[in-house]
């Protein structure tokens, strides 16, 4: 069984920084794309950033230049460095990964979500 565990959420003042982490565990053979999504109250879940196994990254326009996604393949972990935060970044952040297991199945897995609140 594969699990994704997020950490690093919390309260941050506007303009501040926060770093989210998400570690995948279980019978993992390899991980393709990893990403971060977010869902604000009353809104649909949206893509924040995504990174391939070769570390090629793409970002939502709303976070370009402020957020940085990275990954440590040896640790099966993806990170989201959030700088210059804004109140509109407030949401539950979910990590996501496309994973091949040792049973030769490929599936998309989700973390449980971590709350990020940007407020003074």
JSON list of C-alpha atoms in Angstrom, two decimals:
[
{"chain": "A", "resi": 1, "resn": "UNK", "atom": "CA", "xyz": [0.00, 0.00, 0.00]},
{"chain": "A", "resi": 2, "resn": "UNK", "atom": "CA", "xyz": [1.22, 3.48, -0.84]},
{"chain": "A", "resi": 3, "resn": "UNK", "atom": "CA", "xyz": [0.71, 6.55, 1.31]},
{"chain": "A", "resi": 4, "resn": "UNK", "atom": "CA", "xyz": [1.49, 10.24, 0.89]},
{"chain": "A", "resi": 5, "resn": "UNK", "atom": "CA", "xyz": [2.09, 12.24, 4.07]},
{"chain": "A", "resi": 6, "resn": "UNK", "atom": "CA", "xyz": [2.13, 16.03, 3.96]},
{"chain": "A", "resi": 7, "resn": "UNK", "atom": "CA", "xyz": [3.60, 18.38, 6.53]},
{"chain": "A", "resi": 8, "resn": "UNK", "atom": "CA", "xyz": [4.52, 22.03, 6.94]},
{"chain": "A", "resi": 9, "resn": "UNK", "atom": "CA", "xyz": [1.18, 23.79, 6.73]},
{"chain": "A", "resi": 10, "resn": "UNK", "atom": "CA", "xyz": [0.10, 26.48, 9.16]},
{"chain": "A", "resi": 11, "resn": "UNK", "atom": "CA", "xyz": [-0.51, 30.19, 9.62]},
{"chain": "A", "resi": 12, "resn": "UNK", "atom": "CA", "xyz": [1.73, 32.71, 7.89]},
{"chain": "A", "resi": 13, "resn": "UNK", "atom": "CA", "xyz": [1.50, 36.47, 7.55]},
{"chain": "A", "resi": 14, "resn": "UNK", "atom": "CA", "xyz": [1.09, 38.04, 4.11]},
{"chain": "A", "resi": 15, "resn": "UNK", "atom": "CA", "xyz": [4.48, 38.31, 2.47]},
{"chain": "A", "resi": 16, "resn": "UNK", "atom": "CA", "xyz": [5.84, 35.48, 4.57]},
{"chain": "A", "resi": 17, "resn": "UNK", "atom": "CA", "xyz": [7.21, 32.07, 3.62]},
{"chain": "A", "resi": 18, "resn": "UNK", "atom": "CA", "xyz": [6.20, 28.50, 4.25]},
{"chain": "A", "resi": 19, "resn": "UNK", "atom": "CA", "xyz": [7.61, 25.17, 3.09]},
{"chain": "A", "resi": 20, "resn": "UNK", "atom": "CA", "xyz": [5.40, 22.14, 2.50]},
{"chain": "A", "resi": 21, "resn": "UNK", "atom": "CA", "xyz": [6.73, 18.59, 2.31]},
{"chain": "A", "resi": 22, "resn": "UNK", "atom": "CA", "xyz": [5.13, 15.40, 1.09]},
{"chain": "A", "resi": 23, "resn": "UNK", "atom": "CA", "xyz": [6.76, 12.00, 1.53]},
{"chain": "A", "resi": 24, "resn": "UNK", "atom": "CA", "xyz": [5.59, 8.89, -0.30]},
{"chain": "A", "resi": 25, "resn": "UNK", "atom": "CA", "xyz": [5.98, 5.52, 1.39]},
{"chain": "A", "resi": 26, "resn": "UNK", "atom": "CA", "xyz": [5.13, 1.90, 0.70]},
{"chain": "A", "resi": 27, "resn": "UNK", "atom": "CA", "xyz": [6.01, -0.60, -2.00]},
{"chain": "A", "resi": 28, "resn": "UNK", "atom": "CA", "xyz": [7.15, 2.00, -4.50]},
{"chain": "A", "resi": 29, "resn": "UNK", "atom": "CA", "xyz": [9.04, 1.02, -7.61]},
{"chain": "A", "resi": 30, "resn": "UNK", "atom": "CA", "xyz": [9.19, 4.46, -9.16]},
{"chain": "A", "resi": 31, "resn": "UNK", "atom": "CA", "xyz": [7.45, 7.81, -9.09]},
{"chain": "A", "resi": 32, "resn": "UNK", "atom": "CA", "xyz": [6.63, 9.74, -12.23]},
{"chain": "A", "resi": 33, "resn": "UNK", "atom": "CA", "xyz": [5.03, 13.15, -11.83]},
{"chain": "A", "resi": 34, "resn": "UNK", "atom": "CA", "xyz": [4.55, 14.72, -8.41]},
{"chain": "A", "resi": 35, "resn": "UNK", "atom": "CA", "xyz": [2.52, 17.81, -7.76]},
{"chain": "A", "resi": 36, "resn": "UNK", "atom": "CA", "xyz": [0.70, 20.15, -5.44]},
{"chain": "A", "resi": 37, "resn": "UNK", "atom": "CA", "xyz": [-2.94, 21.13, -5.69]},
{"chain": "A", "resi": 38, "resn": "UNK", "atom": "CA", "xyz": [-5.03, 23.37, -3.49]},
{"chain": "A", "resi": 39, "resn": "UNK", "atom": "CA", "xyz": [-8.68, 23.87, -2.66]},
{"chain": "A", "resi": 40, "resn": "UNK", "atom": "CA", "xyz": [-10.06, 27.01, -1.09]},
{"chain": "A", "resi": 41, "resn": "UNK", "atom": "CA", "xyz": [-13.51, 27.06, 0.59]},
{"chain": "A", "resi": 42, "resn": "UNK", "atom": "CA", "xyz": [-16.27, 27.08, -2.00]},
{"chain": "A", "resi": 43, "resn": "UNK", "atom": "CA", "xyz": [-13.85, 26.59, -4.88]},
{"chain": "A", "resi": 44, "resn": "UNK", "atom": "CA", "xyz": [-12.71, 23.68, -7.01]},
{"chain": "A", "resi": 45, "resn": "UNK", "atom": "CA", "xyz": [-9.38, 21.99, -6.47]},
{"chain": "A", "resi": 46, "resn": "UNK", "atom": "CA", "xyz": [-6.74, 23.57, -8.68]},
{"chain": "A", "resi": 47, "resn": "UNK", "atom": "CA", "xyz": [-3.23, 22.73, -9.78]},
{"chain": "A", "resi": 48, "resn": "UNK", "atom": "CA", "xyz": [-0.49, 24.75, -8.09]},
{"chain": "A", "resi": 49, "resn": "UNK", "atom": "CA", "xyz": [2.69, 23.16, -9.43]},
{"chain": "A", "resi": 50, "resn": "UNK", "atom": "CA", "xyz": [3.88, 19.92, -10.94]},
{"chain": "A", "resi": 51, "resn": "UNK", "atom": "CA", "xyz": [7.31, 18.36, -11.40]},
{"chain": "A", "resi": 52, "resn": "UNK", "atom": "CA", "xyz": [8.44, 15.40, -13.47]},
{"chain": "A", "resi": 53, "resn": "UNK", "atom": "CA", "xyz": [10.92, 12.72, -12.45]},
{"chain": "A", "resi": 54, "resn": "UNK", "atom": "CA", "xyz": [13.48, 14.67, -14.50]},
{"chain": "A", "resi": 55, "resn": "UNK", "atom": "CA", "xyz": [12.70, 17.75, -12.40]},
{"chain": "A", "resi": 56, "resn": "UNK", "atom": "CA", "xyz": [10.95, 19.72, -15.15]},
{"chain": "A", "resi": 57, "resn": "UNK", "atom": "CA", "xyz": [8.42, 21.98, -13.41]},
{"chain": "A", "resi": 58, "resn": "UNK", "atom": "CA", "xyz": [5.28, 23.87, -14.35]},
{"chain": "A", "resi": 59, "resn": "UNK", "atom": "CA", "xyz": [3.31, 26.37, -12.29]},
{"chain": "A", "resi": 60, "resn": "UNK", "atom": "CA", "xyz": [-0.10, 27.97, -12.15]},
{"chain": "A", "resi": 61, "resn": "UNK", "atom": "CA", "xyz": [0.09, 31.57, -13.33]},
{"chain": "A", "resi": 62, "resn": "UNK", "atom": "CA", "xyz": [-1.07, 32.77, -9.93]},
{"chain": "A", "resi": 63, "resn": "UNK", "atom": "CA", "xyz": [2.03, 31.38, -8.15]},
{"chain": "A", "resi": 64, "resn": "UNK", "atom": "CA", "xyz": [4.75, 31.83, -10.78]},
{"chain": "A", "resi": 65, "resn": "UNK", "atom": "CA", "xyz": [7.75, 33.66, -9.37]},
{"chain": "A", "resi": 66, "resn": "UNK", "atom": "CA", "xyz": [6.58, 33.10, -5.78]},
{"chain": "A", "resi": 67, "resn": "UNK", "atom": "CA", "xyz": [6.39, 29.33, -5.31]},
{"chain": "A", "resi": 68, "resn": "UNK", "atom": "CA", "xyz": [9.03, 26.72, -6.12]},
{"chain": "A", "resi": 69, "resn": "UNK", "atom": "CA", "xyz": [8.42, 23.00, -6.42]},
{"chain": "A", "resi": 70, "resn": "UNK", "atom": "CA", "xyz": [11.29, 20.55, -5.97]},
{"chain": "A", "resi": 71, "resn": "UNK", "atom": "CA", "xyz": [11.77, 16.87, -5.26]},
{"chain": "A", "resi": 72, "resn": "UNK", "atom": "CA", "xyz": [14.25, 14.48, -3.71]},
{"chain": "A", "resi": 73, "resn": "UNK", "atom": "CA", "xyz": [13.96, 11.23, -5.64]},
{"chain": "A", "resi": 74, "resn": "UNK", "atom": "CA", "xyz": [16.07, 9.32, -3.12]},
{"chain": "A", "resi": 75, "resn": "UNK", "atom": "CA", "xyz": [13.58, 10.23, -0.38]},
{"chain": "A", "resi": 76, "resn": "UNK", "atom": "CA", "xyz": [10.43, 9.99, -2.54]},
{"chain": "A", "resi": 77, "resn": "UNK", "atom": "CA", "xyz": [9.61, 13.48, -1.34]},
{"chain": "A", "resi": 78, "resn": "UNK", "atom": "CA", "xyz": [8.24, 16.59, -3.03]},
{"chain": "A", "resi": 79, "resn": "UNK", "atom": "CA", "xyz": [8.47, 20.09, -1.59]},
{"chain": "A", "resi": 80, "resn": "UNK", "atom": "CA", "xyz": [6.68, 23.38, -2.17]},
{"chain": "A", "resi": 81, "resn": "UNK", "atom": "CA", "xyz": [8.51, 26.52, -1.11]},
{"chain": "A", "resi": 82, "resn": "UNK", "atom": "CA", "xyz": [5.97, 29.31, -0.78]},
{"chain": "A", "resi": 83, "resn": "UNK", "atom": "CA", "xyz": [7.36, 32.86, -0.72]},
{"chain": "A", "resi": 84, "resn": "UNK", "atom": "CA", "xyz": [5.65, 36.25, -0.87]},
{"chain": "A", "resi": 85, "resn": "UNK", "atom": "CA", "xyz": [2.42, 34.65, 0.24]},
{"chain": "A", "resi": 86, "resn": "UNK", "atom": "CA", "xyz": [-0.94, 36.36, -0.26]},
{"chain": "A", "resi": 87, "resn": "UNK", "atom": "CA", "xyz": [-4.29, 35.92, 1.50]},
{"chain": "A", "resi": 88, "resn": "UNK", "atom": "CA", "xyz": [-5.63, 34.32, -1.68]},
{"chain": "A", "resi": 89, "resn": "UNK", "atom": "CA", "xyz": [-3.12, 31.48, -1.19]},
{"chain": "A", "resi": 90, "resn": "UNK", "atom": "CA", "xyz": [-5.21, 30.33, 1.77]},
{"chain": "A", "resi": 91, "resn": "UNK", "atom": "CA", "xyz": [-6.42, 26.80, 1.06]},
{"chain": "A", "resi": 92, "resn": "UNK", "atom": "CA", "xyz": [-5.98, 23.15, 1.87]},
{"chain": "A", "resi": 93, "resn": "UNK", "atom": "CA", "xyz": [-2.93, 21.96, -0.05]},
{"chain": "A", "resi": 94, "resn": "UNK", "atom": "CA", "xyz": [-2.80, 18.39, -1.36]},
{"chain": "A", "resi": 95, "resn": "UNK", "atom": "CA", "xyz": [0.15, 16.53, -2.79]},
{"chain": "A", "resi": 96, "resn": "UNK", "atom": "CA", "xyz": [-0.30, 14.13, -5.65]},
{"chain": "A", "resi": 97, "resn": "UNK", "atom": "CA", "xyz": [1.93, 11.52, -7.24]},
{"chain": "A", "resi": 98, "resn": "UNK", "atom": "CA", "xyz": [1.78, 9.03, -10.07]},
{"chain": "A", "resi": 99, "resn": "UNK", "atom": "CA", "xyz": [3.41, 5.89, -8.70]},
{"chain": "A", "resi": 100, "resn": "UNK", "atom": "CA", "xyz": [4.44, 2.52, -10.04]},
{"chain": "A", "resi": 101, "resn": "UNK", "atom": "CA", "xyz": [4.38, -0.18, -7.36]},
{"chain": "A", "resi": 102, "resn": "UNK", "atom": "CA", "xyz": [6.26, -3.46, -7.23]},
{"chain": "A", "resi": 103, "resn": "UNK", "atom": "CA", "xyz": [3.05, -5.21, -8.21]},
{"chain": "A", "resi": 104, "resn": "UNK", "atom": "CA", "xyz": [3.35, -3.45, -11.58]},
{"chain": "A", "resi": 105, "resn": "UNK", "atom": "CA", "xyz": [0.36, -1.21, -11.10]},
{"chain": "A", "resi": 106, "resn": "UNK", "atom": "CA", "xyz": [0.37, 2.51, -11.82]},
{"chain": "A", "resi": 107, "resn": "UNK", "atom": "CA", "xyz": [-1.99, 4.77, -9.92]},
{"chain": "A", "resi": 108, "resn": "UNK", "atom": "CA", "xyz": [-2.39, 8.36, -8.82]},
{"chain": "A", "resi": 109, "resn": "UNK", "atom": "CA", "xyz": [-2.23, 8.88, -5.08]},
{"chain": "A", "resi": 110, "resn": "UNK", "atom": "CA", "xyz": [-3.27, 11.82, -2.93]},
{"chain": "A", "resi": 111, "resn": "UNK", "atom": "CA", "xyz": [-2.18, 13.08, 0.45]},
{"chain": "A", "resi": 112, "resn": "UNK", "atom": "CA", "xyz": [-4.66, 13.93, 3.19]},
{"chain": "A", "resi": 113, "resn": "UNK", "atom": "CA", "xyz": [-4.16, 17.68, 2.79]},
{"chain": "A", "resi": 114, "resn": "UNK", "atom": "CA", "xyz": [-2.56, 20.36, 4.93]},
{"chain": "A", "resi": 115, "resn": "UNK", "atom": "CA", "xyz": [-4.12, 23.71, 5.76]},
{"chain": "A", "resi": 116, "resn": "UNK", "atom": "CA", "xyz": [-2.30, 26.89, 4.79]},
{"chain": "A", "resi": 117, "resn": "UNK", "atom": "CA", "xyz": [-3.71, 30.16, 6.08]},
{"chain": "A", "resi": 118, "resn": "UNK", "atom": "CA", "xyz": [-2.26, 33.51, 5.03]},
{"chain": "A", "resi": 119, "resn": "UNK", "atom": "CA", "xyz": [-3.51, 36.19, 7.37]},
{"chain": "A", "resi": 120, "resn": "UNK", "atom": "CA", "xyz": [-2.29, 39.03, 9.55]}
]
